[in-house]
N, C-alpha and C. Protein backbone atom coordinates (compact mmCIF):
# COMPACT_ATOMS: atom_id res chain seq x y z
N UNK A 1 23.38 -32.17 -9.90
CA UNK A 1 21.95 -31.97 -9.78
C UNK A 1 21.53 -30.92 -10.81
N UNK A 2 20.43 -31.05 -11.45
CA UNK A 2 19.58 -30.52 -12.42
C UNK A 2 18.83 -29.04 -11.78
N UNK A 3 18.78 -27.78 -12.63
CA UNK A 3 18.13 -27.16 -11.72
C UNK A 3 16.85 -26.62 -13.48
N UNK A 4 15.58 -26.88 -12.57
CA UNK A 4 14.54 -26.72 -13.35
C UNK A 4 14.11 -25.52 -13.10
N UNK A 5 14.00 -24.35 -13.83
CA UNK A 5 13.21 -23.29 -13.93
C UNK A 5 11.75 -23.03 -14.15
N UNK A 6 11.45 -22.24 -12.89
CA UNK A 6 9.80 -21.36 -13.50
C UNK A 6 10.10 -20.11 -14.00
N UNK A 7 10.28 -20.07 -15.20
CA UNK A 7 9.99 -18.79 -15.53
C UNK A 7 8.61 -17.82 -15.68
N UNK A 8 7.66 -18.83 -16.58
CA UNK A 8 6.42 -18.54 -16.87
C UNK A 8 5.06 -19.34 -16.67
N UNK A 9 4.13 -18.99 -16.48
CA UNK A 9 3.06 -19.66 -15.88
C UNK A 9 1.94 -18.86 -16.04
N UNK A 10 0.30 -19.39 -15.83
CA UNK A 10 -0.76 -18.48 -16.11
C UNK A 10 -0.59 -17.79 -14.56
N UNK A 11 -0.60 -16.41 -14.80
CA UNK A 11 -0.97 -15.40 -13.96
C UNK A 11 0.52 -15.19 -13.42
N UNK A 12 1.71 -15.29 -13.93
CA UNK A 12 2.89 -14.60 -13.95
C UNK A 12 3.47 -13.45 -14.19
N UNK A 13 3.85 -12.39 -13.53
CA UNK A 13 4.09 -10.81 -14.23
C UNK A 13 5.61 -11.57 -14.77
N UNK A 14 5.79 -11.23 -16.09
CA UNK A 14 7.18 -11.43 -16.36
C UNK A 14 8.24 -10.89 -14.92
N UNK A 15 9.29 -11.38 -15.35
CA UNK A 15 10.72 -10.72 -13.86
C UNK A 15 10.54 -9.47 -13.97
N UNK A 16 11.53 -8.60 -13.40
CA UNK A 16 12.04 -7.40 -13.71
C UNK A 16 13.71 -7.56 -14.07
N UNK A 17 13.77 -8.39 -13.73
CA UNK A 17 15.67 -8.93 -14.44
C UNK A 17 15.83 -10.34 -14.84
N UNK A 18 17.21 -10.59 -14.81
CA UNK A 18 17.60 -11.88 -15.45
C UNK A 18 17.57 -12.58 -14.13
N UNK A 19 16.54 -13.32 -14.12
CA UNK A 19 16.73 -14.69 -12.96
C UNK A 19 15.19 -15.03 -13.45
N UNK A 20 14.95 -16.14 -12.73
CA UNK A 20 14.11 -16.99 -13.01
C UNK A 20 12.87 -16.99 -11.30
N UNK A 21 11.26 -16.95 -11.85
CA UNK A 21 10.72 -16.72 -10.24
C UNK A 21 10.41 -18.11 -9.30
N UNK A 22 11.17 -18.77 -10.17
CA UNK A 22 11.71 -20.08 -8.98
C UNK A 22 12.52 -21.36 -9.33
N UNK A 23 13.36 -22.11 -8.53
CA UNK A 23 14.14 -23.31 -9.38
C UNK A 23 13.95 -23.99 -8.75
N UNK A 24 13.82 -25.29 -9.25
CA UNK A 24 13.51 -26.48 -8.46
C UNK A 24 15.59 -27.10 -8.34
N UNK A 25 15.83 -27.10 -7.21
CA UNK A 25 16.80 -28.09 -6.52
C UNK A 25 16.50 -29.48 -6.18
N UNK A 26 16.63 -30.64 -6.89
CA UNK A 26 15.45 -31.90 -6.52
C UNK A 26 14.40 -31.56 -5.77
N UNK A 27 14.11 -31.60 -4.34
CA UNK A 27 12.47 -31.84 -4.08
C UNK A 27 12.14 -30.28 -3.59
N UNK A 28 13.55 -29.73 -3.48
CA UNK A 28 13.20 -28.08 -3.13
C UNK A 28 12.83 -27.25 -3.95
N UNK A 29 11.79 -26.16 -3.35
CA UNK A 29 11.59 -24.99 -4.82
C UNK A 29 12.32 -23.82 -3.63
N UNK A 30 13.02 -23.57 -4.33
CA UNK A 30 13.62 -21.84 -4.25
C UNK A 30 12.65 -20.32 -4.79
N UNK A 31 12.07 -19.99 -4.37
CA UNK A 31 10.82 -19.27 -5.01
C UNK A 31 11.76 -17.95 -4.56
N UNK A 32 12.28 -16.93 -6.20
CA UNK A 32 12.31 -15.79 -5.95
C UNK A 32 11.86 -14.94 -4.80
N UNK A 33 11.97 -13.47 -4.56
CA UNK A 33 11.46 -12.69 -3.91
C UNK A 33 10.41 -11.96 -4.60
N UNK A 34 9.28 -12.03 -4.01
CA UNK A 34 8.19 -11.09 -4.41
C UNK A 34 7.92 -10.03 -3.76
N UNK A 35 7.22 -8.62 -4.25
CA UNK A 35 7.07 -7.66 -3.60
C UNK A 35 5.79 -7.37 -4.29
N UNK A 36 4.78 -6.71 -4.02
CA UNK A 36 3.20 -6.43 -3.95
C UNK A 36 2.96 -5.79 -5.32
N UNK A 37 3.87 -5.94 -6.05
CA UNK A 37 3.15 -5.41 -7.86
C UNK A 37 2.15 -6.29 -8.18
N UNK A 38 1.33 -5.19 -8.59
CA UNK A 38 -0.03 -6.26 -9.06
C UNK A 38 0.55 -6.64 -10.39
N UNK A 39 -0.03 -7.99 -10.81
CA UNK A 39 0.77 -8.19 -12.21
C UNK A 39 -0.31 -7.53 -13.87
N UNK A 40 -1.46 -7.37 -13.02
CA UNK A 40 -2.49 -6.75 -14.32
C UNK A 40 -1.92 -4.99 -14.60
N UNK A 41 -1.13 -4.74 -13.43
CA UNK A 41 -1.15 -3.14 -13.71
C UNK A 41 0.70 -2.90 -13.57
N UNK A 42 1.35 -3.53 -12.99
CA UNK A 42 2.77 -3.79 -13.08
C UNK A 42 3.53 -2.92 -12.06
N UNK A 43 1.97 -2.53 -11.10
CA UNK A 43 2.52 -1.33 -9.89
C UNK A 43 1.89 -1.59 -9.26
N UNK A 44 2.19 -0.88 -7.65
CA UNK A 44 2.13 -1.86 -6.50
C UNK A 44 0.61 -1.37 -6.24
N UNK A 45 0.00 -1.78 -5.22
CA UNK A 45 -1.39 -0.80 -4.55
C UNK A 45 -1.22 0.07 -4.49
N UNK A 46 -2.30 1.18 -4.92
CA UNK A 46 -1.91 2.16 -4.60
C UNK A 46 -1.96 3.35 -3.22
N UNK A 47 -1.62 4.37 -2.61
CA UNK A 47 -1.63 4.69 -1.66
C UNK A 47 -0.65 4.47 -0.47
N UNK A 48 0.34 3.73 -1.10
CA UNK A 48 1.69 3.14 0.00
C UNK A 48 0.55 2.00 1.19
N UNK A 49 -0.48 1.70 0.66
CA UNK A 49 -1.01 0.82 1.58
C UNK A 49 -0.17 -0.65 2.21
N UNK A 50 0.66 -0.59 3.55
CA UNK A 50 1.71 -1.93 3.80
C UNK A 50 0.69 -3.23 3.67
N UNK A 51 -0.46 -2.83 4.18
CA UNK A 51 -1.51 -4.15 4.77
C UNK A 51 -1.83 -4.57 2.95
N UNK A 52 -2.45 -3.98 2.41
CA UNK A 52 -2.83 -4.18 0.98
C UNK A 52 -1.71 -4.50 0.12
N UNK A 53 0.02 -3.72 0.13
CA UNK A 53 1.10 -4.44 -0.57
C UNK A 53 1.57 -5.92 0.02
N UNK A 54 1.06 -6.01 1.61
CA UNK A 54 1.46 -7.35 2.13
C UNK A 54 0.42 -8.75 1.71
N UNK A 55 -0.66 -8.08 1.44
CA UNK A 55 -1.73 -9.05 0.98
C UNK A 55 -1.01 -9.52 -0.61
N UNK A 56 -0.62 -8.36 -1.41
CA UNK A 56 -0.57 -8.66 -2.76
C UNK A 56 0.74 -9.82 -3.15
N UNK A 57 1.69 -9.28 -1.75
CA UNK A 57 2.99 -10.30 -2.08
C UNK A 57 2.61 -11.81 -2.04
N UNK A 58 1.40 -12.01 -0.69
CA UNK A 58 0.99 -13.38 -0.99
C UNK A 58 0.57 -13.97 -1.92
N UNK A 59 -0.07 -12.90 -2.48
CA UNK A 59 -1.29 -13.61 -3.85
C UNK A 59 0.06 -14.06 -5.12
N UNK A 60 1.37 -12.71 -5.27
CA UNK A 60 2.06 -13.77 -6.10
C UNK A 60 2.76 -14.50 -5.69
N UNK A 61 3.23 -14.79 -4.55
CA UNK A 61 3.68 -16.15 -4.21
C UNK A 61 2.86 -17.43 -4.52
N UNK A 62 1.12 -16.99 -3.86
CA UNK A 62 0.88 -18.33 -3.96
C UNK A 62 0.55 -18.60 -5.96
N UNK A 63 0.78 -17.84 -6.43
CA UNK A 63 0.64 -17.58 -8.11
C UNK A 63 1.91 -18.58 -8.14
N UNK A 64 3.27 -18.55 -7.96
CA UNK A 64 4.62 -19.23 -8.06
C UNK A 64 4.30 -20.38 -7.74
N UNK A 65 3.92 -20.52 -6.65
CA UNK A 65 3.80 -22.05 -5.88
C UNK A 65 2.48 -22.85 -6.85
N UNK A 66 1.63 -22.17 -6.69
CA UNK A 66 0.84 -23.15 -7.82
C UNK A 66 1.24 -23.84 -9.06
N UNK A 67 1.93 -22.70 -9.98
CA UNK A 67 2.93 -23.10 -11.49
C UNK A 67 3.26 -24.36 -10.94
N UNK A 68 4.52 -24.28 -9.72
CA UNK A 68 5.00 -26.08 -9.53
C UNK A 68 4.24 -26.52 -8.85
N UNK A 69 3.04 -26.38 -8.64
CA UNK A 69 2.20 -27.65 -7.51
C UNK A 69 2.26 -27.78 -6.51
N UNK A 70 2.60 -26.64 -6.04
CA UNK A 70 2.53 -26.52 -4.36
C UNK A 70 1.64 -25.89 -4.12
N UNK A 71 1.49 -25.46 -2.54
CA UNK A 71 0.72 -24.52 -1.71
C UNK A 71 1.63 -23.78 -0.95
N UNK A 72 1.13 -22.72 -0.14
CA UNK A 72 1.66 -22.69 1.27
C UNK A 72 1.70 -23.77 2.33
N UNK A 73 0.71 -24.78 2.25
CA UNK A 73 1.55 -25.82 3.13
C UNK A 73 2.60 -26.51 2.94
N UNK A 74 3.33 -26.50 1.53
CA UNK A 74 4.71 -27.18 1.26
C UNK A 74 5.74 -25.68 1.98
N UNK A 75 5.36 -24.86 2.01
CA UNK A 75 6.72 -23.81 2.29
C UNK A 75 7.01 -24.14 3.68
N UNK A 76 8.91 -24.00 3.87
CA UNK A 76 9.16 -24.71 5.33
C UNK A 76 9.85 -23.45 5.72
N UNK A 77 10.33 -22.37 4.46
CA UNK A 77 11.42 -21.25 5.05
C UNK A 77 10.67 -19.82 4.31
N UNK A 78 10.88 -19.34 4.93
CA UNK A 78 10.33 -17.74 4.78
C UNK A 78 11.13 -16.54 4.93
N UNK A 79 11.63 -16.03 4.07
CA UNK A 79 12.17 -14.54 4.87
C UNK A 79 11.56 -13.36 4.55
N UNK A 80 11.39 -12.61 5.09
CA UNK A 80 10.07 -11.52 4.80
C UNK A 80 11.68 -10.50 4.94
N UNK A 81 11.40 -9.09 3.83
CA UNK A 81 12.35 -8.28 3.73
C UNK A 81 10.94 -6.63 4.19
N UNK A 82 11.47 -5.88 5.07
CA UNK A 82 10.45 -4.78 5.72
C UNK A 82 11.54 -3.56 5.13
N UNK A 83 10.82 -2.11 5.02
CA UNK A 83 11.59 -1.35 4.63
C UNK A 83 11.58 -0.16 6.28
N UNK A 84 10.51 -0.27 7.02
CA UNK A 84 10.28 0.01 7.83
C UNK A 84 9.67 -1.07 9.31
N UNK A 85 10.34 -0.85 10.03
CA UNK A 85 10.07 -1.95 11.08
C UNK A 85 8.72 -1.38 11.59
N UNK A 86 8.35 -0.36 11.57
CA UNK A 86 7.01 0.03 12.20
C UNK A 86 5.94 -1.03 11.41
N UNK A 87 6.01 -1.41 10.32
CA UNK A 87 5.22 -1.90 9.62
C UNK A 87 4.93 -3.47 10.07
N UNK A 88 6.25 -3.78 11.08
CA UNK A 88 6.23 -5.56 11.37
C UNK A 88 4.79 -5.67 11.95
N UNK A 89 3.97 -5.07 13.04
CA UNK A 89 3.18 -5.51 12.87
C UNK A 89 1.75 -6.22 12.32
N UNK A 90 1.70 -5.40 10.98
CA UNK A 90 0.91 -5.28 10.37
C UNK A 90 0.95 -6.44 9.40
N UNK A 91 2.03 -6.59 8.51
CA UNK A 91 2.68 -7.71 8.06
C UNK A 91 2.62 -8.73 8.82
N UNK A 92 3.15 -8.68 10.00
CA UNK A 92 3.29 -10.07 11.00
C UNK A 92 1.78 -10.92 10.94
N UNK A 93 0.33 -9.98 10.70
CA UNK A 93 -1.02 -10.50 11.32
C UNK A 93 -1.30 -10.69 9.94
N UNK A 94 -0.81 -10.14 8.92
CA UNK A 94 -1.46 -10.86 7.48
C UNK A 94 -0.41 -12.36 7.13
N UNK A 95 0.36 -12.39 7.92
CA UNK A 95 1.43 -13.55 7.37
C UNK A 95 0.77 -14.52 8.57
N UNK A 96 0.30 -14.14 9.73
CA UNK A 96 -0.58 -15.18 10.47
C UNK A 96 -1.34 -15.82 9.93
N UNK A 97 -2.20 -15.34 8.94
CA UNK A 97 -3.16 -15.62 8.54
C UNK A 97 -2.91 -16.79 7.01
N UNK A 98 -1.86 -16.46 6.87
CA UNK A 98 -1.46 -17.58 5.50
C UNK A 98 -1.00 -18.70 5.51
N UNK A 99 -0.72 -19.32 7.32
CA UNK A 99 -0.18 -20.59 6.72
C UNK A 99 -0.73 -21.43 8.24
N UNK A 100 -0.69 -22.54 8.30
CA UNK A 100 -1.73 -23.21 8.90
C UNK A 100 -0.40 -23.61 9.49
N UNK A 101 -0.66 -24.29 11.18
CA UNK A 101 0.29 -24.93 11.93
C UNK A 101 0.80 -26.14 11.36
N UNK A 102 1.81 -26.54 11.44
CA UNK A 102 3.19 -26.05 11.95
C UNK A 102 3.59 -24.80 10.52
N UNK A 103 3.79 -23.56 11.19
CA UNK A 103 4.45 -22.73 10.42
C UNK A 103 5.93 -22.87 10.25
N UNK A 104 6.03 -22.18 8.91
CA UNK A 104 7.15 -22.41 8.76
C UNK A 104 8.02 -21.78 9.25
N UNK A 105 9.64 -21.89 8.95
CA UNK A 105 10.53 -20.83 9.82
C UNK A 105 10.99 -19.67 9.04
N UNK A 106 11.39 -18.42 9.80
CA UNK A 106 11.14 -17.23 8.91
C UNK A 106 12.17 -16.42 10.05
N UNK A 107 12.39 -15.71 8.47
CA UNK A 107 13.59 -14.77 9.21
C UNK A 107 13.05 -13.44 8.36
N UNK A 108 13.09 -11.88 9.40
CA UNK A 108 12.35 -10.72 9.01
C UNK A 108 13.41 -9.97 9.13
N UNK A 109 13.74 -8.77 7.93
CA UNK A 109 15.18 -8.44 8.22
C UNK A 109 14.24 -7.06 7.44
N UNK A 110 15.14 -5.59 8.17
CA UNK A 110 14.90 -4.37 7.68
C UNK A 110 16.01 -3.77 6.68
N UNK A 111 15.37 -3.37 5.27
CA UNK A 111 16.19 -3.19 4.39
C UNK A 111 16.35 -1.57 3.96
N UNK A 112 17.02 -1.26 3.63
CA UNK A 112 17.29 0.36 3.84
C UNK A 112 16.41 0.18 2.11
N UNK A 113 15.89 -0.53 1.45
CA UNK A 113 15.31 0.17 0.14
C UNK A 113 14.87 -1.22 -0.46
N UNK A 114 13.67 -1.53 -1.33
CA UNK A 114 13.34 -2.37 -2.06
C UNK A 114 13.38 -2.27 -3.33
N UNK A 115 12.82 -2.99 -4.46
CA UNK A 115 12.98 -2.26 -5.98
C UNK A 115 11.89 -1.81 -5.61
N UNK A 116 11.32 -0.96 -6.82
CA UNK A 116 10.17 -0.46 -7.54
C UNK A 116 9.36 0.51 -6.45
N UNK A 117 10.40 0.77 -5.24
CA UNK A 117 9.65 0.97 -3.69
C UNK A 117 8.75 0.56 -3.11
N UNK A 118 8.90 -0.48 -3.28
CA UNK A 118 8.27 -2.20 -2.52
C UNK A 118 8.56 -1.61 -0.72
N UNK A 119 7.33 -1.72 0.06
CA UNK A 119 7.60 -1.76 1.84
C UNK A 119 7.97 -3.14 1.99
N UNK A 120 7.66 -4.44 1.21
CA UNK A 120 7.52 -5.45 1.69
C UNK A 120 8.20 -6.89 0.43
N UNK A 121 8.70 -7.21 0.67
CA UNK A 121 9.41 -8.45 -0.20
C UNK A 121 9.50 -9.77 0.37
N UNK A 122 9.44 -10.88 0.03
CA UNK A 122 9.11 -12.48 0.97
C UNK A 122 9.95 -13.02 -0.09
N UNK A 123 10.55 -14.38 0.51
CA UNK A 123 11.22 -15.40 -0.55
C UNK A 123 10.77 -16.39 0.38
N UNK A 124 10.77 -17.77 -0.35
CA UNK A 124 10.52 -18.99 0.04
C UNK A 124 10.73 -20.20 -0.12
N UNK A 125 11.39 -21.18 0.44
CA UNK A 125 11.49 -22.28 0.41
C UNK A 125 10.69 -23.38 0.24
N UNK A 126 10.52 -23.92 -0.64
CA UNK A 126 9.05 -25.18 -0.31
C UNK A 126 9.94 -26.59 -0.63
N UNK A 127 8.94 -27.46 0.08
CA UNK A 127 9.05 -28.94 -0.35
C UNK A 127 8.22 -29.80 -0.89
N UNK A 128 8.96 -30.14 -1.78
CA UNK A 128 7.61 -31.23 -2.79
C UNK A 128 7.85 -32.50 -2.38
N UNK A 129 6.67 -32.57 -1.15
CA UNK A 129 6.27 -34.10 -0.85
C UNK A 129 5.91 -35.19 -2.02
N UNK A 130 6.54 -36.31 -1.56
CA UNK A 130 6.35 -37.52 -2.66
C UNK A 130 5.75 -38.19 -1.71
């Protein structure tokens, strides 16, 4: 099997390393991990705001998913990375708000540190319906 890279796309912050911010596996996209850097300023919100870095991780996800032609309704897997669990709630009601029933499945795991001191990081699975 062939694996197709997104590297670049309109409204892409380049990586911060060597990998690619998503590969297509035939009908699967593997969408990197994002964390709330704005890509016009290359740093996160400012103020350690979780609700405002959790908003921003969506906006580049759904930036990734567009490049290949998806939405959030193709994503089936989710894992949200927290640096502080106090924060799950807050996160939990902005990630309510992004994806329409049937949600997808998601696994939330607390990480002792993110890059760039990211509170919040997501990766995602999608499927490209034919």
């Amino acid at each position: 099997m062939s694996r197709e890279a997104i590297t670049q796309g309109p409204g892409l912050a380049a990586p911060l390393g060597p990998y690619s911010r998503a590969v297509w596996a035939g009908e699967l996209l593997f969408v990197s991990g994002q964390t709330g850097v704005v890509p016009a300023s290359g740093s996160l919100p400012p103020g350690g705001d979780v609700a405002a870095e959790t908003r921003q991780v969506f906006a580049n996800l759904k930036v990734v998913l567009a490049v290949a032609g998806l939405s959030f309704d193709d994503v089936i897997k989710v894992n949200v990375f927290v640096v502080d669990m106090n924060d799950f709630a807050t996160v939990n009601a902005i990630y309510a708000e992004q994806f329409s029933e049937p949600r997808p499945a998601r696994t939330t795991i607390a990480a002792a540190a993110l890059p760039g001191g990211a509170r919040v990081e997501m990766e995602m699975v999608a499927l490209r319906r034919s």
